[in-house]
Structures are given as C-alpha cells and as structure tokens.
Amino acid sequence: DFTQIQFTLSDGVGVITLNRPDRLNSFTEVMHAELARALDVMEAHAGLRGLVITGAGRGFCAGQDLSERKPAEDGARRDLSQMLEKCYRPLITRLRALPVPVVCVMNGVAAGAGASLVLACDVVFAVQSARFVQAFSKIGLLPDAGGTWFLPRLVGSARAMGAALFGESVSATQAEAWGLIWRVVPDESLASTLSDITATLATGPTRAYAATKAALHASSGNTLAQQFDLECQLQRELGYTDDYLEGMRAFAEKRPPAFTGT
Ligand code: T3D
C-alpha cells in the first residue's frame, strides 16, 4: 500500500525504491511518511540483515519536491526548519542508526537533499551516468539533511566548499575518485549490482557488519584510546557469535563460510 516508494523485505534485506520517476523521485511529505513506515517495519524486524536504497527511472532523487514550495502570491516566507525537523532529520538519523549496512545503489542524478540521502548511506554504488548536484545554493539555501556534516568528512573542506558553494555537477567517476562514493558500475550493471548486493547482505556476517558500522561511524568523534575501547568491547561480543565460530570452522575446513547473521 505504498504509493511513492516500493518496499520489499525478503531474506532479511529491505529494498526501498524511491518511486516518483516523473519528478526524479523528489521528496514529498507523503514519501517521507512512507519511508518512515518502511523504517518502522525494518527496525522491528529481529532478523534484519541489510537495506538497499535505489530509485525508479532515470533519477535517484532530486531533493525536496519544489512544487510543494511554490512562492505565495503575497511573498509570505516560510520556516524551512519545520520540514527538516519533522521529516529529514528522522530519516537520516534512523538510517545511520539502523544496525545493518545501508547500501545506496544510485541509478541516476542525486540533487539537494537527495544527495544528502546518498551520503548518509554506509556504502554507495553509482551507475556511470549518475551525478551529484549540490543544488541548494542555486535556490539560496545551504546543504541540509546532514549535507554539511557528511560532505567535509567524506571529501575534505576544499572539495566540500567548492561543490556546495558553486553547485556544479560532480560525475559518478569524479565522486569515486574523491572518495565520495565506494564504486562506479556500468549503467547496464544496475540490476546485477542490486541483486549482488542484496545477496551479499542476506548471507553476510550481520553482527560483524553492525559492529563495523558502529565503530567506523564513531571513529571521527573518538580519540585513538576511545576507539581501542570500542573495538575491544565490540570484538569481545563478536567472539561469542555463531558467525565467528562458523568463520573459524570454514577457514580450517577450507570452504566458504555459511553465516546466519547470529
Ligand atoms: O524546502 C525545505 O523544506 C528545505 C529542504 C530542502 C531540501 C532540498 O532538497 S532543497 C533542493 C531541492 N532540489 C533542487 O533544487 C534540485 C532541482 N532539480 C534540478 O536541479 C534538476 O532537475 C536536476 C539537476 C536534479 C536534474 O536535471 P535534469 O536536466 O536531468 O532534469 P530536469 O529536466 O531538470 O527535471 C526533470 C523533471 O523533473 C522536470 O519536470 P518537467 O519539466 O519534465 O515537467 C523538473 O521540473 C522535475 N524536477 C526536478 N527536480 C525537481 C523536480 N520537480 C520538483 N522538485 C524537484 N526538486
């Protein structure tokens, strides 16, 4: 019963497809509500093993639907922080907190808050023809939905400033070279990339993935000593998992591991 996204959950892996292709999958309040419902389902699912986010059609997401922002005839202004607090903050925060890898398979252009959504994901694949546009400055805004936090951490201040201030397109190839994303794939490999990554997540060491995500996300705010403490705590927990035992047995028996995510 979703109308602006598609959502499936099988073998523990959620797949969200942003689904307003004629508007380049731009965000509406309805889409935000549907994303929140999909996240409710995944957060409540004890056997969750991953989430993949992609888009329908030629675009990934063009950010806020600007047709919801038509200027009033009398020139009245609006408080833009409301939608940020109500919709974008929970979306980005919940994706970061999800204890499984969130993988973006970027099928086309990502602009404005759509670019911030991409950067909030843990791993990003992008088709060759995809591009990023920090479109905010073109309409007199600053990068939001976490954009000003993600951008400098991923690419450094110089590139973050240039991309954010001037809003020029950054190609998928450039994004990969900068370290903004993990990997560019050929356009014709979109479907196989999606199925490969869902299969990888469905059969992966989910608890190790969760610990890795938590530790890497924590690292930028930690000292080395604090990070050692965190690694010790998380590795201690992983040492008791079924997947570690299976990994050790598979290594000794020279066969691929059959992880259960437990
Ligand atoms: O408002 C708040 O609450 C604050 C939060 C803000 C968050 C934000 O995301 S602000 C930034 C909003 N997004 C943008 O400013 C991006 C606007 N779009 C573009 O710059 C370009 O469309 C793209 C660079 C994304 C893609 O360019 P291109 O040439 O490939 O496609 P196009 O022809 O511009 O767009 C195709 C159609 O989608 C077109 O409609 P038409 O002419 O076929 O009827 C275009 O108007 C529509 N479209 C694209 N982006 C949006 C959109 N419609 C509504 N909202 C959009 N954001």
Tab-separated table of C-alpha atoms and ligand atoms in Angstrom:
chain	number	residue	atom	x	y	z
A	1	ASP	CA	0.000	0.000	0.000
A	2	PHE	CA	2.909	2.342	-0.705
A	3	THR	CA	2.351	4.908	-3.457
A	4	GLN	CA	5.622	6.889	-3.687
A	5	ILE	CA	8.127	4.210	-2.742
A	6	GLN	CA	8.334	0.486	-3.322
A	7	PHE	CA	9.359	-1.566	-0.319
A	8	THR	CA	10.205	-5.242	-0.132
A	9	LEU	CA	11.737	-7.233	2.697
A	10	SER	CA	12.973	-10.726	1.962
A	11	ASP	CA	15.736	-12.880	3.423
A	12	GLY	CA	16.156	-10.105	5.975
A	13	VAL	CA	17.096	-7.493	3.372
A	14	GLY	CA	14.902	-4.462	2.803
A	15	VAL	CA	14.865	-2.812	-0.609
A	16	ILE	CA	13.433	0.693	-0.892
A	17	THR	CA	12.891	2.095	-4.370
A	18	LEU	CA	12.020	5.790	-4.454
A	19	ASN	CA	9.160	5.803	-6.913
A	20	ARG	CA	8.142	9.140	-8.414
A	21	PRO	CA	10.179	8.835	-11.594
A	22	ASP	CA	8.430	11.679	-13.469
A	23	ARG	CA	9.570	14.090	-10.688
A	24	LEU	CA	13.007	12.446	-10.399
A	25	ASN	CA	11.841	10.825	-7.140
A	26	SER	CA	11.859	14.145	-5.304
A	27	PHE	CA	10.748	14.091	-1.662
A	28	THR	CA	7.178	14.886	-0.649
A	29	GLU	CA	5.584	14.655	2.779
A	30	VAL	CA	3.821	11.502	1.581
A	31	MET	CA	7.131	9.935	0.524
A	32	HIS	CA	8.661	10.828	3.888
A	33	ALA	CA	5.707	9.203	5.690
A	34	GLU	CA	6.120	6.055	3.591
A	35	LEU	CA	9.871	5.956	4.249
A	36	ALA	CA	9.148	6.287	7.974
A	37	ARG	CA	6.716	3.348	7.773
A	38	ALA	CA	9.271	1.189	5.959
A	39	LEU	CA	11.819	2.058	8.643
A	40	ASP	CA	9.290	1.135	11.361
A	41	VAL	CA	8.991	-2.324	9.783
A	42	MET	CA	12.751	-2.796	9.481
A	43	GLU	CA	13.566	-1.548	12.971
A	44	ALA	CA	11.028	-4.029	14.391
A	45	HIS	CA	12.397	-6.967	12.363
A	46	ALA	CA	14.714	-9.068	14.535
A	47	GLY	CA	16.254	-10.825	11.529
A	48	LEU	CA	17.108	-7.683	9.567
A	49	ARG	CA	20.358	-8.086	7.600
A	50	GLY	CA	20.598	-5.032	5.390
A	51	LEU	CA	18.881	-2.265	3.479
A	52	VAL	CA	19.341	-1.231	-0.133
A	53	ILE	CA	18.025	2.107	-1.402
A	54	THR	CA	17.636	2.918	-5.083
A	55	GLY	CA	15.369	4.947	-7.370
A	56	ALA	CA	12.948	4.258	-10.202
A	57	GLY	CA	13.553	5.748	-13.634
A	58	ARG	CA	16.436	7.979	-14.711
A	59	GLY	CA	16.972	9.837	-11.440
A	60	PHE	CA	17.834	8.739	-7.915
A	61	CYS	CA	16.327	11.705	-6.038
A	62	ALA	CA	16.122	15.429	-6.861
A	63	GLY	CA	15.742	16.513	-3.223
A	64	GLN	CA	12.735	18.351	-1.868
A	65	ASP	CA	9.827	18.496	-4.328
A	66	LEU	CA	9.907	22.186	-5.166
A	67	SER	CA	6.302	22.145	-6.334
A	68	GLU	CA	5.450	21.891	-2.604
A	69	ARG	CA	7.351	25.176	-2.194
A	70	LYS	CA	5.611	27.422	-4.725
A	71	PRO	CA	6.048	31.016	-3.541
A	72	ALA	CA	2.894	32.548	-2.100
A	73	GLU	CA	1.439	35.374	-4.200
A	74	ASP	CA	1.837	37.829	-1.345
A	75	GLY	CA	5.507	36.866	-0.966
A	76	ALA	CA	4.975	35.343	2.507
A	77	ARG	CA	8.049	33.460	3.787
A	78	ARG	CA	8.098	30.069	5.438
A	79	ASP	CA	10.047	28.363	8.217
A	80	LEU	CA	12.111	25.746	6.385
A	81	SER	CA	13.384	24.190	9.596
A	82	GLN	CA	9.982	22.607	10.194
A	83	MET	CA	10.217	20.062	7.375
A	84	LEU	CA	13.851	19.421	8.241
A	85	GLU	CA	12.980	18.603	11.839
A	86	LYS	CA	9.827	16.679	11.020
A	87	CYS	CA	10.997	14.643	8.035
A	88	TYR	CA	14.675	14.880	7.049
A	89	ARG	CA	16.282	14.670	10.497
A	90	PRO	CA	14.441	11.455	11.482
A	91	LEU	CA	15.031	9.864	8.068
A	92	ILE	CA	18.792	10.456	8.049
A	93	THR	CA	19.200	9.720	11.768
A	94	ARG	CA	17.300	6.444	11.559
A	95	LEU	CA	19.284	5.264	8.538
A	96	ARG	CA	22.553	5.971	10.341
A	97	ALA	CA	21.315	4.162	13.460
A	98	LEU	CA	19.980	1.094	11.645
A	99	PRO	CA	22.227	-1.731	12.917
A	100	VAL	CA	22.775	-3.161	9.428
A	101	PRO	CA	24.561	-1.844	6.344
A	102	VAL	CA	22.527	0.671	4.349
A	103	VAL	CA	23.666	0.499	0.747
A	104	CYS	CA	22.690	3.037	-1.891
A	105	VAL	CA	22.580	1.894	-5.482
A	106	MET	CA	22.423	5.262	-7.195
A	107	ASN	CA	20.651	4.776	-10.500
A	108	GLY	CA	20.908	8.411	-11.658
A	109	VAL	CA	21.190	12.037	-10.579
A	110	ALA	CA	21.042	12.944	-6.878
A	111	ALA	CA	20.406	16.612	-6.049
A	112	GLY	CA	19.784	18.653	-2.913
A	113	ALA	CA	18.542	16.521	-0.039
A	114	GLY	CA	18.662	13.558	-2.446
A	115	ALA	CA	22.463	13.928	-2.440
A	116	SER	CA	22.442	14.104	1.366
A	117	LEU	CA	20.413	10.887	1.467
A	118	VAL	CA	23.050	9.170	-0.674
A	119	LEU	CA	25.842	10.376	1.600
A	120	ALA	CA	24.008	9.148	4.703
A	121	CYS	CA	24.185	5.591	3.359
A	122	ASP	CA	27.039	3.377	4.531
A	123	VAL	CA	28.155	2.267	1.073
A	124	VAL	CA	27.307	3.833	-2.284
A	125	PHE	CA	27.427	2.266	-5.725
A	126	ALA	CA	26.582	4.607	-8.614
A	127	VAL	CA	25.975	3.949	-12.279
A	128	GLN	CA	28.437	5.666	-14.604
A	129	SER	CA	25.871	8.216	-15.828
A	130	ALA	CA	24.841	9.272	-12.306
A	131	ARG	CA	25.885	12.630	-10.891
A	132	PHE	CA	25.631	14.721	-7.765
A	133	VAL	CA	24.323	18.272	-7.744
A	134	GLN	CA	24.545	20.276	-4.524
A	135	ALA	CA	21.576	22.226	-5.868
A	136	PHE	CA	20.907	24.184	-2.680
A	137	SER	CA	22.926	27.317	-3.451
A	138	LYS	CA	21.025	27.706	-6.750
A	139	ILE	CA	17.853	28.362	-4.744
A	140	GLY	CA	19.526	30.352	-1.980
A	141	LEU	CA	19.852	27.593	0.619
A	142	LEU	CA	22.624	25.696	2.364
A	143	PRO	CA	23.124	21.921	2.037
A	144	ASP	CA	20.813	20.329	4.573
A	145	ALA	CA	19.567	16.880	5.582
A	146	GLY	CA	23.051	16.368	7.048
A	147	GLY	CA	24.847	17.524	3.883
A	148	THR	CA	27.172	19.959	5.671
A	149	TRP	CA	28.171	17.165	8.070
A	150	PHE	CA	28.717	14.403	5.517
A	151	LEU	CA	30.411	16.363	2.742
A	152	PRO	CA	33.576	17.627	4.507
A	153	ARG	CA	34.026	14.311	6.325
A	154	LEU	CA	33.956	12.406	3.056
A	155	VAL	CA	35.903	14.687	0.732
A	156	GLY	CA	37.595	17.341	2.890
A	157	SER	CA	36.830	21.012	3.254
A	158	ALA	CA	38.132	22.277	-0.117
A	159	ARG	CA	36.004	19.954	-2.230
A	160	ALA	CA	33.019	20.273	0.089
A	161	MET	CA	33.152	24.072	-0.161
A	162	GLY	CA	33.562	24.083	-3.948
A	163	ALA	CA	30.748	21.602	-4.535
A	164	ALA	CA	28.393	23.255	-2.043
A	165	LEU	CA	29.039	26.885	-2.983
A	166	PHE	CA	29.000	26.542	-6.747
A	167	GLY	CA	26.556	23.638	-7.134
A	168	GLU	CA	28.258	22.238	-10.221
A	169	SER	CA	27.609	18.642	-11.207
A	170	VAL	CA	30.030	16.064	-9.820
A	171	SER	CA	30.121	12.980	-12.044
A	172	ALA	CA	29.999	9.478	-10.589
A	173	THR	CA	33.577	8.935	-11.763
A	174	GLN	CA	34.736	12.119	-10.041
A	175	ALA	CA	32.793	11.164	-6.918
A	176	GLU	CA	34.573	7.810	-6.804
A	177	ALA	CA	37.976	9.453	-7.320
A	178	TRP	CA	37.220	11.886	-4.453
A	179	GLY	CA	36.123	9.104	-2.123
A	180	LEU	CA	32.567	10.437	-2.001
A	181	ILE	CA	31.264	7.018	-3.023
A	182	TRP	CA	32.546	3.462	-2.982
A	183	ARG	CA	32.265	2.319	-6.608
A	184	VAL	CA	31.056	3.277	-10.089
A	185	VAL	CA	29.399	0.497	-12.084
A	186	PRO	CA	28.403	0.425	-15.756
A	187	ASP	CA	24.820	1.583	-16.363
A	188	GLU	CA	23.927	-1.822	-17.777
A	189	SER	CA	25.039	-3.455	-14.490
A	190	LEU	CA	22.402	-1.677	-12.384
A	191	ALA	CA	20.137	-4.732	-11.971
A	192	SER	CA	23.005	-7.149	-11.319
A	193	THR	CA	24.556	-4.744	-8.800
A	194	LEU	CA	21.238	-4.621	-6.948
A	195	SER	CA	20.863	-8.395	-6.870
A	196	ASP	CA	24.530	-8.996	-5.970
A	197	ILE	CA	24.393	-6.582	-3.059
A	198	THR	CA	21.093	-7.912	-1.680
A	199	ALA	CA	22.516	-11.453	-1.854
A	200	THR	CA	25.719	-10.320	-0.126
A	201	LEU	CA	23.776	-8.667	2.687
A	202	ALA	CA	21.398	-11.647	3.060
A	203	THR	CA	24.292	-14.063	3.560
A	204	GLY	CA	26.746	-11.799	5.374
A	205	PRO	CA	28.012	-11.782	8.992
A	206	THR	CA	25.308	-9.332	10.079
A	207	ARG	CA	26.594	-8.807	13.623
A	208	ALA	CA	30.099	-8.099	12.350
A	209	TYR	CA	28.620	-5.673	9.831
A	210	ALA	CA	26.698	-3.931	12.642
A	211	ALA	CA	29.812	-3.635	14.788
A	212	THR	CA	31.882	-2.390	11.851
A	213	LYS	CA	29.274	0.250	11.007
A	214	ALA	CA	29.070	1.392	14.623
A	215	ALA	CA	32.840	1.587	15.056
A	216	LEU	CA	33.545	3.393	11.793
A	217	HIS	CA	30.773	5.910	12.437
A	218	ALA	CA	32.035	6.519	15.977
A	219	SER	CA	35.660	6.981	14.960
A	220	SER	CA	35.546	10.602	13.813
A	221	GLY	CA	34.418	11.725	17.274
A	222	ASN	CA	36.789	9.443	19.227
A	223	THR	CA	40.402	9.556	20.303
A	224	LEU	CA	42.526	6.513	19.422
A	225	ALA	CA	42.244	5.368	23.049
A	226	GLN	CA	38.458	5.621	22.962
A	227	GLN	CA	38.374	3.789	19.663
A	228	PHE	CA	40.526	0.967	21.132
A	229	ASP	CA	37.994	0.702	23.975
A	230	LEU	CA	35.158	0.464	21.498
A	231	GLU	CA	36.974	-2.133	19.359
A	232	CYS	CA	37.653	-4.234	22.467
A	233	GLN	CA	34.024	-4.105	23.538
A	234	LEU	CA	32.652	-4.927	20.088
A	235	GLN	CA	35.241	-7.617	19.282
A	236	ARG	CA	34.547	-9.251	22.648
A	237	GLU	CA	30.860	-9.503	21.660
A	238	LEU	CA	31.681	-10.796	18.186
A	239	GLY	CA	33.914	-13.501	19.631
A	240	TYR	CA	30.798	-15.135	21.085
A	241	THR	CA	28.731	-15.090	17.870
A	242	ASP	CA	27.766	-18.090	15.758
A	243	ASP	CA	29.213	-16.351	12.731
A	244	TYR	CA	32.690	-16.093	14.248
A	245	LEU	CA	32.630	-19.801	15.116
A	246	GLU	CA	31.434	-20.594	11.592
A	247	GLY	CA	34.083	-18.310	10.096
A	248	MET	CA	36.821	-20.110	12.014
A	249	ARG	CA	35.479	-23.554	11.076
A	250	ALA	CA	35.134	-22.597	7.415
A	251	PHE	CA	38.704	-21.287	7.403
A	252	ALA	CA	40.033	-24.521	8.933
A	253	GLU	CA	37.988	-26.633	6.533
A	254	LYS	CA	38.990	-24.506	3.520
A	255	ARG	CA	35.366	-23.798	2.485
A	256	PRO	CA	33.259	-20.644	2.204
A	257	PRO	CA	31.506	-19.686	5.470
A	258	ALA	CA	27.728	-20.088	5.775
A	259	PHE	CA	26.874	-17.136	8.000
A	260	THR	CA	23.482	-16.979	9.700
A	261	GLY	CA	23.738	-13.426	10.941
A	262	THR	CA	23.694	-14.585	14.569
B	1	T3D	O1	12.213	23.087	1.452
B	1	T3D	C1	12.584	22.632	2.550
B	1	T3D	O2	11.782	22.096	3.347
B	1	T3D	C2	14.030	22.659	2.907
B	1	T3D	C3	14.667	21.436	2.443
B	1	T3D	C4	15.351	21.474	1.295
B	1	T3D	C5	15.954	20.223	0.795
B	1	T3D	C6	16.301	20.302	-0.675
B	1	T3D	O3	16.458	19.255	-1.262
B	1	T3D	S1	16.467	21.815	-1.441
B	1	T3D	C7	16.987	21.371	-3.094
B	1	T3D	C8	15.811	20.945	-3.953
B	1	T3D	N1	16.251	20.366	-5.186
B	1	T3D	C9	16.719	21.078	-6.216
B	1	T3D	O4	16.866	22.282	-6.163
B	1	T3D	C10	17.023	20.315	-7.486
B	1	T3D	C11	16.133	20.792	-8.634
B	1	T3D	N2	16.355	19.992	-9.800
B	1	T3D	C12	17.426	20.139	-10.603
B	1	T3D	O5	18.321	20.933	-10.363
B	1	T3D	C13	17.467	19.291	-11.831
B	1	T3D	O6	16.170	18.817	-12.093
B	1	T3D	C14	18.416	18.068	-11.691
B	1	T3D	C15	19.870	18.561	-11.641
B	1	T3D	C16	18.090	17.233	-10.461
B	1	T3D	C17	18.241	17.146	-12.931
B	1	T3D	O7	18.332	17.913	-14.097
B	1	T3D	P1	17.827	17.291	-15.469
B	1	T3D	O8	18.132	18.301	-16.538
B	1	T3D	O9	18.388	15.926	-15.627
B	1	T3D	O10	16.245	17.102	-15.315
B	1	T3D	P2	15.127	18.244	-15.343
B	1	T3D	O11	14.623	18.412	-16.754
B	1	T3D	O12	15.577	19.464	-14.638
B	1	T3D	O13	13.964	17.564	-14.451
B	1	T3D	C18	13.056	16.600	-14.968
B	1	T3D	C19	11.688	16.923	-14.413
B	1	T3D	O14	11.712	16.766	-13.009
B	1	T3D	C20	11.300	18.387	-14.684
B	1	T3D	O15	9.916	18.439	-14.850
B	1	T3D	P3	9.249	18.660	-16.322
B	1	T3D	O16	9.868	19.880	-16.915
B	1	T3D	O17	9.610	17.399	-17.077
B	1	T3D	O18	7.785	18.769	-16.046
B	1	T3D	C21	11.677	19.070	-13.394
B	1	T3D	O19	10.947	20.231	-13.145
B	1	T3D	C22	11.308	17.968	-12.381
B	1	T3D	N3	12.064	18.155	-11.147
B	1	T3D	C23	13.393	18.057	-10.986
B	1	T3D	N4	13.725	18.310	-9.736
B	1	T3D	C24	12.579	18.565	-9.081
B	1	T3D	C25	11.506	18.474	-9.986
B	1	T3D	N5	10.246	18.688	-9.635
B	1	T3D	C26	10.036	19.022	-8.342
B	1	T3D	N6	11.014	19.131	-7.424
B	1	T3D	C27	12.284	18.915	-7.743
B	1	T3D	N7	13.263	19.011	-6.811
